[in-house]
mmCIF file of C-alpha atoms in Angstrom:
data_model
loop_
_atom_site.group_PDB
_atom_site.id
_atom_site.type_symbol
_atom_site.label_atom_id
_atom_site.label_comp_id
_atom_site.label_asym_id
_atom_site.label_seq_id
_atom_site.Cartn_x
_atom_site.Cartn_y
_atom_site.Cartn_z
ATOM 1 C CA GLN A 92 59.323 45.501 -14.614
ATOM 2 C CA LYS A 93 59.895 49.080 -13.511
ATOM 3 C CA GLU A 94 57.540 50.520 -10.916
ATOM 4 C CA VAL A 95 57.066 53.621 -13.073
ATOM 5 C CA GLU A 96 57.057 53.564 -16.875
ATOM 6 C CA GLN A 97 57.510 56.714 -18.912
ATOM 7 C CA ASP A 98 58.208 56.988 -22.622
ATOM 8 C CA PRO A 99 61.593 58.712 -22.938
ATOM 9 C CA GLY A 100 60.719 60.215 -26.340
ATOM 10 C CA PRO A 101 62.153 62.338 -27.743
ATOM 11 C CA LEU A 102 58.940 64.212 -28.474
ATOM 12 C CA SER A 103 58.999 67.107 -30.916
ATOM 13 C CA VAL A 104 56.004 69.407 -31.446
ATOM 14 C CA PRO A 105 55.384 72.784 -33.125
ATOM 15 C CA GLU A 106 54.856 75.887 -31.050
ATOM 16 C CA GLY A 107 51.285 76.234 -29.880
ATOM 17 C CA ALA A 108 50.576 72.504 -29.815
ATOM 18 C CA ILE A 109 48.968 70.677 -26.942
ATOM 19 C CA VAL A 110 51.456 68.287 -25.377
ATOM 20 C CA SER A 111 50.444 65.143 -23.567
ATOM 21 C CA LEU A 112 52.965 63.414 -21.287
ATOM 22 C CA ASN A 113 52.107 60.188 -19.536
ATOM 23 C CA CYS A 114 53.307 57.714 -16.910
ATOM 24 C CA THR A 115 51.983 54.381 -15.796
ATOM 25 C CA TYR A 116 52.805 52.707 -12.519
ATOM 26 C CA SER A 117 52.379 49.340 -10.892
ATOM 27 C CA ASN A 118 52.582 50.109 -7.154
ATOM 28 C CA SER A 119 49.064 50.656 -5.832
ATOM 29 C CA ALA A 120 50.556 52.187 -2.652
ATOM 30 C CA PHE A 121 51.580 55.314 -4.525
ATOM 31 C CA GLN A 122 49.430 58.168 -3.250
ATOM 32 C CA TYR A 123 51.293 61.324 -4.206
ATOM 33 C CA PHE A 124 52.079 62.299 -7.775
ATOM 34 C CA MET A 125 54.393 64.965 -9.068
ATOM 35 C CA TRP A 126 55.638 66.361 -12.353
ATOM 36 C CA TYR A 127 59.053 67.949 -12.575
ATOM 37 C CA ARG A 128 60.630 69.874 -15.444
ATOM 38 C CA GLN A 129 64.379 69.653 -15.870
ATOM 39 C CA TYR A 130 66.376 71.857 -18.184
ATOM 40 C CA SER A 131 69.756 70.633 -19.339
ATOM 41 C CA ARG A 132 72.400 70.783 -16.575
ATOM 42 C CA LYS A 133 69.871 72.088 -14.031
ATOM 43 C CA GLY A 134 68.048 70.565 -11.079
ATOM 44 C CA PRO A 135 64.414 69.450 -11.531
ATOM 45 C CA GLU A 136 61.741 72.094 -10.939
ATOM 46 C CA LEU A 137 58.470 71.082 -9.400
ATOM 47 C CA LEU A 138 55.603 71.878 -11.757
ATOM 48 C CA MET A 139 52.562 70.127 -10.286
ATOM 49 C CA TYR A 140 51.705 67.813 -7.409
ATOM 50 C CA THR A 141 48.511 65.993 -6.613
ATOM 51 C CA TYR A 142 47.223 63.614 -4.000
ATOM 52 C CA SER A 143 43.938 62.345 -5.251
ATOM 53 C CA SER A 144 42.508 61.209 -8.563
ATOM 54 C CA GLY A 145 41.193 63.870 -10.862
ATOM 55 C CA ASN A 146 42.499 66.993 -12.536
ATOM 56 C CA LYS A 147 44.549 69.902 -11.274
ATOM 57 C CA GLU A 148 45.174 72.960 -13.354
ATOM 58 C CA ASP A 149 47.827 75.659 -13.070
ATOM 59 C CA GLY A 150 48.062 78.077 -15.975
ATOM 60 C CA ARG A 151 48.912 76.196 -19.143
ATOM 61 C CA PHE A 152 49.542 72.952 -17.227
ATOM 62 C CA THR A 153 46.976 70.340 -16.231
ATOM 63 C CA ALA A 154 47.854 67.247 -14.240
ATOM 64 C CA GLN A 155 45.542 64.294 -14.349
ATOM 65 C CA VAL A 156 45.583 61.205 -12.106
ATOM 66 C CA ASP A 157 43.592 58.057 -12.652
ATOM 67 C CA LYS A 158 44.361 55.730 -9.744
ATOM 68 C CA SER A 159 42.039 52.995 -10.978
ATOM 69 C CA SER A 160 44.104 52.708 -14.175
ATOM 70 C CA LYS A 161 47.408 53.599 -12.468
ATOM 71 C CA TYR A 162 47.950 56.284 -15.062
ATOM 72 C CA ILE A 163 48.953 59.922 -14.735
ATOM 73 C CA SER A 164 49.227 62.635 -17.351
ATOM 74 C CA LEU A 165 50.523 66.139 -17.783
ATOM 75 C CA PHE A 166 49.046 68.354 -20.456
ATOM 76 C CA ILE A 167 50.703 71.511 -21.690
ATOM 77 C CA ARG A 168 48.537 73.908 -23.630
ATOM 78 C CA ASP A 169 49.841 76.482 -26.091
ATOM 79 C CA SER A 170 53.346 75.007 -25.845
ATOM 80 C CA GLN A 171 56.260 77.407 -26.108
ATOM 81 C CA PRO A 172 59.903 76.865 -27.095
ATOM 82 C CA SER A 173 60.783 77.654 -23.461
ATOM 83 C CA ASP A 174 58.897 74.449 -22.534
ATOM 84 C CA SER A 175 61.640 72.434 -24.230
ATOM 85 C CA ALA A 176 63.036 70.312 -21.412
ATOM 86 C CA THR A 177 62.889 66.850 -19.913
ATOM 87 C CA TYR A 178 59.719 66.133 -17.940
ATOM 88 C CA LEU A 179 59.897 63.660 -15.067
ATOM 89 C CA CYS A 180 56.961 62.083 -13.377
ATOM 90 C CA ALA A 181 57.496 61.092 -9.729
ATOM 91 C CA MET A 182 55.387 59.428 -7.099
ATOM 92 C CA SER A 183 55.579 58.321 -3.519
ATOM 93 C CA GLU A 184 53.750 56.306 -0.934
ATOM 94 C CA LYS A 185 51.875 57.903 1.916
ATOM 95 C CA THR A 186 54.284 57.072 4.722
ATOM 96 C CA SER A 187 56.284 59.986 6.064
ATOM 97 C CA GLY A 188 59.802 60.090 4.746
ATOM 98 C CA SER A 189 58.965 58.043 1.685
ATOM 99 C CA ARG A 190 61.281 58.386 -1.250
ATOM 100 C CA LEU A 191 60.242 59.489 -4.715
ATOM 101 C CA THR A 192 60.167 56.967 -7.538
ATOM 102 C CA PHE A 193 60.876 58.642 -10.833
ATOM 103 C CA GLY A 194 59.959 57.841 -14.368
ATOM 104 C CA GLU A 195 62.752 57.850 -16.919
ATOM 105 C CA GLY A 196 61.801 61.306 -18.164
ATOM 106 C CA THR A 197 60.418 62.457 -21.534
ATOM 107 C CA GLN A 198 62.556 64.805 -23.579
ATOM 108 C CA LEU A 199 60.335 67.472 -25.195
ATOM 109 C CA THR A 200 61.296 69.916 -27.905
ATOM 110 C CA VAL A 201 58.888 72.679 -28.932
ATOM 111 C CA ASN A 202 59.877 74.068 -32.307
ATOM 112 C CA PRO A 203 59.221 77.762 -33.097
ATOM 113 C CA GLY B 67 58.806 79.884 -1.874
ATOM 114 C CA ALA B 68 60.502 76.470 -1.442
ATOM 115 C CA VAL B 69 63.938 77.455 -2.731
ATOM 116 C CA VAL B 70 66.908 75.110 -2.404
ATOM 117 C CA SER B 71 70.414 76.211 -3.193
ATOM 118 C CA GLN B 72 73.577 74.218 -3.814
ATOM 119 C CA HIS B 73 77.184 75.262 -3.693
ATOM 120 C CA PRO B 74 79.357 75.018 -5.663
ATOM 121 C CA SER B 75 77.558 74.733 -8.971
ATOM 122 C CA TRP B 76 80.644 73.286 -10.649
ATOM 123 C CA VAL B 77 83.860 71.912 -9.193
ATOM 124 C CA ILE B 78 86.976 70.329 -10.681
ATOM 125 C CA CYS B 79 89.260 68.392 -8.406
ATOM 126 C CA LYS B 80 92.234 66.110 -8.705
ATOM 127 C CA SER B 81 91.989 62.380 -8.151
ATOM 128 C CA GLY B 82 92.472 61.459 -4.508
ATOM 129 C CA THR B 83 91.209 64.705 -3.056
ATOM 130 C CA SER B 84 87.919 65.305 -1.226
ATOM 131 C CA VAL B 85 85.138 67.640 -2.245
ATOM 132 C CA LYS B 86 82.310 69.035 -0.145
ATOM 133 C CA ILE B 87 78.953 70.068 -1.622
ATOM 134 C CA GLU B 88 76.467 72.136 0.372
ATOM 135 C CA CYS B 89 72.717 72.042 0.087
ATOM 136 C CA ARG B 90 70.583 74.691 1.774
ATOM 137 C CA SER B 91 66.843 75.225 2.072
ATOM 138 C CA LEU B 92 66.453 78.978 1.976
ATOM 139 C CA ASP B 93 62.838 79.585 2.973
ATOM 140 C CA PHE B 94 61.672 76.486 4.781
ATOM 141 C CA GLN B 95 62.878 74.017 7.344
ATOM 142 C CA ALA B 96 63.948 70.774 5.683
ATOM 143 C CA THR B 97 63.398 67.888 8.007
ATOM 144 C CA THR B 98 64.465 65.482 5.283
ATOM 145 C CA MET B 99 67.067 65.965 2.575
ATOM 146 C CA PHE B 100 67.940 63.673 -0.254
ATOM 147 C CA TRP B 101 71.061 63.323 -2.374
ATOM 148 C CA TYR B 102 70.859 62.143 -5.949
ATOM 149 C CA ARG B 103 73.329 61.412 -8.719
ATOM 150 C CA GLN B 104 72.483 61.828 -12.377
ATOM 151 C CA PHE B 105 74.400 60.631 -15.423
ATOM 152 C CA PRO B 106 73.823 62.258 -18.848
ATOM 153 C CA LYS B 107 70.408 61.465 -20.380
ATOM 154 C CA GLN B 108 69.464 59.328 -17.383
ATOM 155 C CA SER B 109 66.992 59.804 -14.551
ATOM 156 C CA LEU B 110 67.971 60.623 -11.006
ATOM 157 C CA MET B 111 69.506 57.933 -8.828
ATOM 158 C CA LEU B 112 68.864 58.309 -5.131
ATOM 159 C CA MET B 113 72.065 57.954 -3.134
ATOM 160 C CA ALA B 114 70.933 58.637 0.419
ATOM 161 C CA THR B 115 68.237 60.115 2.622
ATOM 162 C CA SER B 116 69.049 62.173 5.685
ATOM 163 C CA ASN B 117 66.897 63.468 8.517
ATOM 164 C CA GLU B 118 68.076 66.407 10.575
ATOM 165 C CA GLY B 119 70.201 65.241 13.477
ATOM 166 C CA SER B 120 70.278 61.589 12.371
ATOM 167 C CA LYS B 121 72.640 59.413 10.393
ATOM 168 C CA ALA B 122 71.917 59.205 6.719
ATOM 169 C CA THR B 123 70.344 56.137 5.165
ATOM 170 C CA TYR B 124 72.236 55.007 2.103
ATOM 171 C CA GLU B 125 70.827 53.170 -0.872
ATOM 172 C CA GLN B 126 72.154 49.730 -1.745
ATOM 173 C CA GLY B 127 75.471 49.965 -3.576
ATOM 174 C CA VAL B 128 76.365 53.456 -2.315
ATOM 175 C CA GLU B 129 79.509 53.490 -0.215
ATOM 176 C CA LYS B 130 78.790 55.440 2.931
ATOM 177 C CA ASP B 131 82.478 55.866 3.745
ATOM 178 C CA LYS B 132 83.066 57.443 0.381
ATOM 179 C CA PHE B 133 79.984 59.685 0.265
ATOM 180 C CA LEU B 134 79.756 61.298 3.703
ATOM 181 C CA ILE B 135 76.471 63.048 4.417
ATOM 182 C CA ASN B 136 75.877 65.426 7.282
ATOM 183 C CA HIS B 137 72.481 67.024 8.032
ATOM 184 C CA ALA B 138 73.386 69.119 11.029
ATOM 185 C CA SER B 139 70.574 71.675 10.840
ATOM 186 C CA LEU B 140 67.117 72.086 9.397
ATOM 187 C CA THR B 141 68.493 74.179 6.565
ATOM 188 C CA LEU B 142 71.826 72.613 5.692
ATOM 189 C CA SER B 143 73.062 69.246 4.462
ATOM 190 C CA THR B 144 76.511 68.487 3.096
ATOM 191 C CA LEU B 145 77.789 65.727 0.852
ATOM 192 C CA THR B 146 81.546 65.028 0.941
ATOM 193 C CA VAL B 147 83.044 62.878 -1.770
ATOM 194 C CA THR B 148 86.191 61.482 -0.227
ATOM 195 C CA SER B 149 89.194 60.293 -2.178
ATOM 196 C CA ALA B 150 87.483 61.190 -5.414
ATOM 197 C CA HIS B 151 88.196 59.280 -8.595
ATOM 198 C CA PRO B 152 87.337 60.018 -12.218
ATOM 199 C CA GLU B 153 84.402 57.567 -12.073
ATOM 200 C CA ASP B 154 82.850 59.832 -9.365
ATOM 201 C CA SER B 155 82.501 62.553 -11.993
ATOM 202 C CA SER B 156 78.775 63.213 -12.251
ATOM 203 C CA PHE B 157 75.924 65.668 -11.595
ATOM 204 C CA TYR B 158 74.977 65.649 -7.931
ATOM 205 C CA ILE B 159 71.578 67.068 -6.935
ATOM 206 C CA CYS B 160 70.079 67.525 -3.524
ATOM 207 C CA SER B 161 66.432 67.915 -2.637
ATOM 208 C CA ALA B 162 64.618 68.905 0.507
ATOM 209 C CA ARG B 163 61.231 68.330 2.063
ATOM 210 C CA GLY B 164 59.512 70.019 4.970
ATOM 211 C CA GLY B 165 57.901 68.225 7.863
ATOM 212 C CA HIS B 166 54.402 67.795 6.439
ATOM 213 C CA GLN B 167 55.225 67.952 2.773
ATOM 214 C CA TYR B 168 55.405 65.018 0.456
ATOM 215 C CA GLU B 169 56.817 66.904 -2.518
ATOM 216 C CA GLN B 170 60.551 67.479 -2.782
ATOM 217 C CA TYR B 171 62.195 70.680 -3.929
ATOM 218 C CA PHE B 172 65.465 70.315 -5.777
ATOM 219 C CA GLY B 173 68.635 72.333 -5.785
ATOM 220 C CA PRO B 174 70.232 73.442 -9.060
ATOM 221 C CA GLY B 175 72.819 70.659 -8.942
ATOM 222 C CA THR B 176 76.606 70.464 -8.731
ATOM 223 C CA ARG B 177 78.675 69.215 -11.586
ATOM 224 C CA LEU B 178 81.752 67.369 -10.297
ATOM 225 C CA THR B 179 84.698 66.640 -12.583
ATOM 226 C CA VAL B 180 87.560 64.569 -11.177
ATOM 227 C CA THR B 181 90.770 64.697 -13.221
#
């Protein structure tokens, strides 16, 4: 079983839709949670990062962490065609120097 | 802030030659840098972790004599692919993290094609 599970999609939505992306994990030592966006042939771009359970909002993006359920989500409101990309969840343990464990990535297409 | 650059963005080399890829943190000091490899439609595969001034730690299955990593300063790490072969063709991405950060910031990646 993978430490981090993420539905690879592909996910296709119309412009303006609310998008929900999710990851589950099995390692209870994960403390830090990140969402990256990766366009084709580009490096991943950090969108959101959180430490504790709860919600964090940044513009059209909301990250949600539920440590009790080992479940994290990224919501995108008013989705735009420019949001079309692969979204990767990533997490790490608290120890300094800890590596990131990535989900497989969800490929999202927002249709105009 | 938190900008990481990579050079070159794309390189083609002949089989048997060596290629060096540079990774720079432009606006912060990167105490730790990571090198990843990514195949099409797959997630990132960590190759090695390097701390400034120390030898890199390689992941299982990654040949350290083939993929030489140097992290000589707090803003620069290099990956040298020695005696490259066509199967080394891939997308190589570096990331960097500052001393008290847990998030990593990625470079734009380098596409290596070995002919």
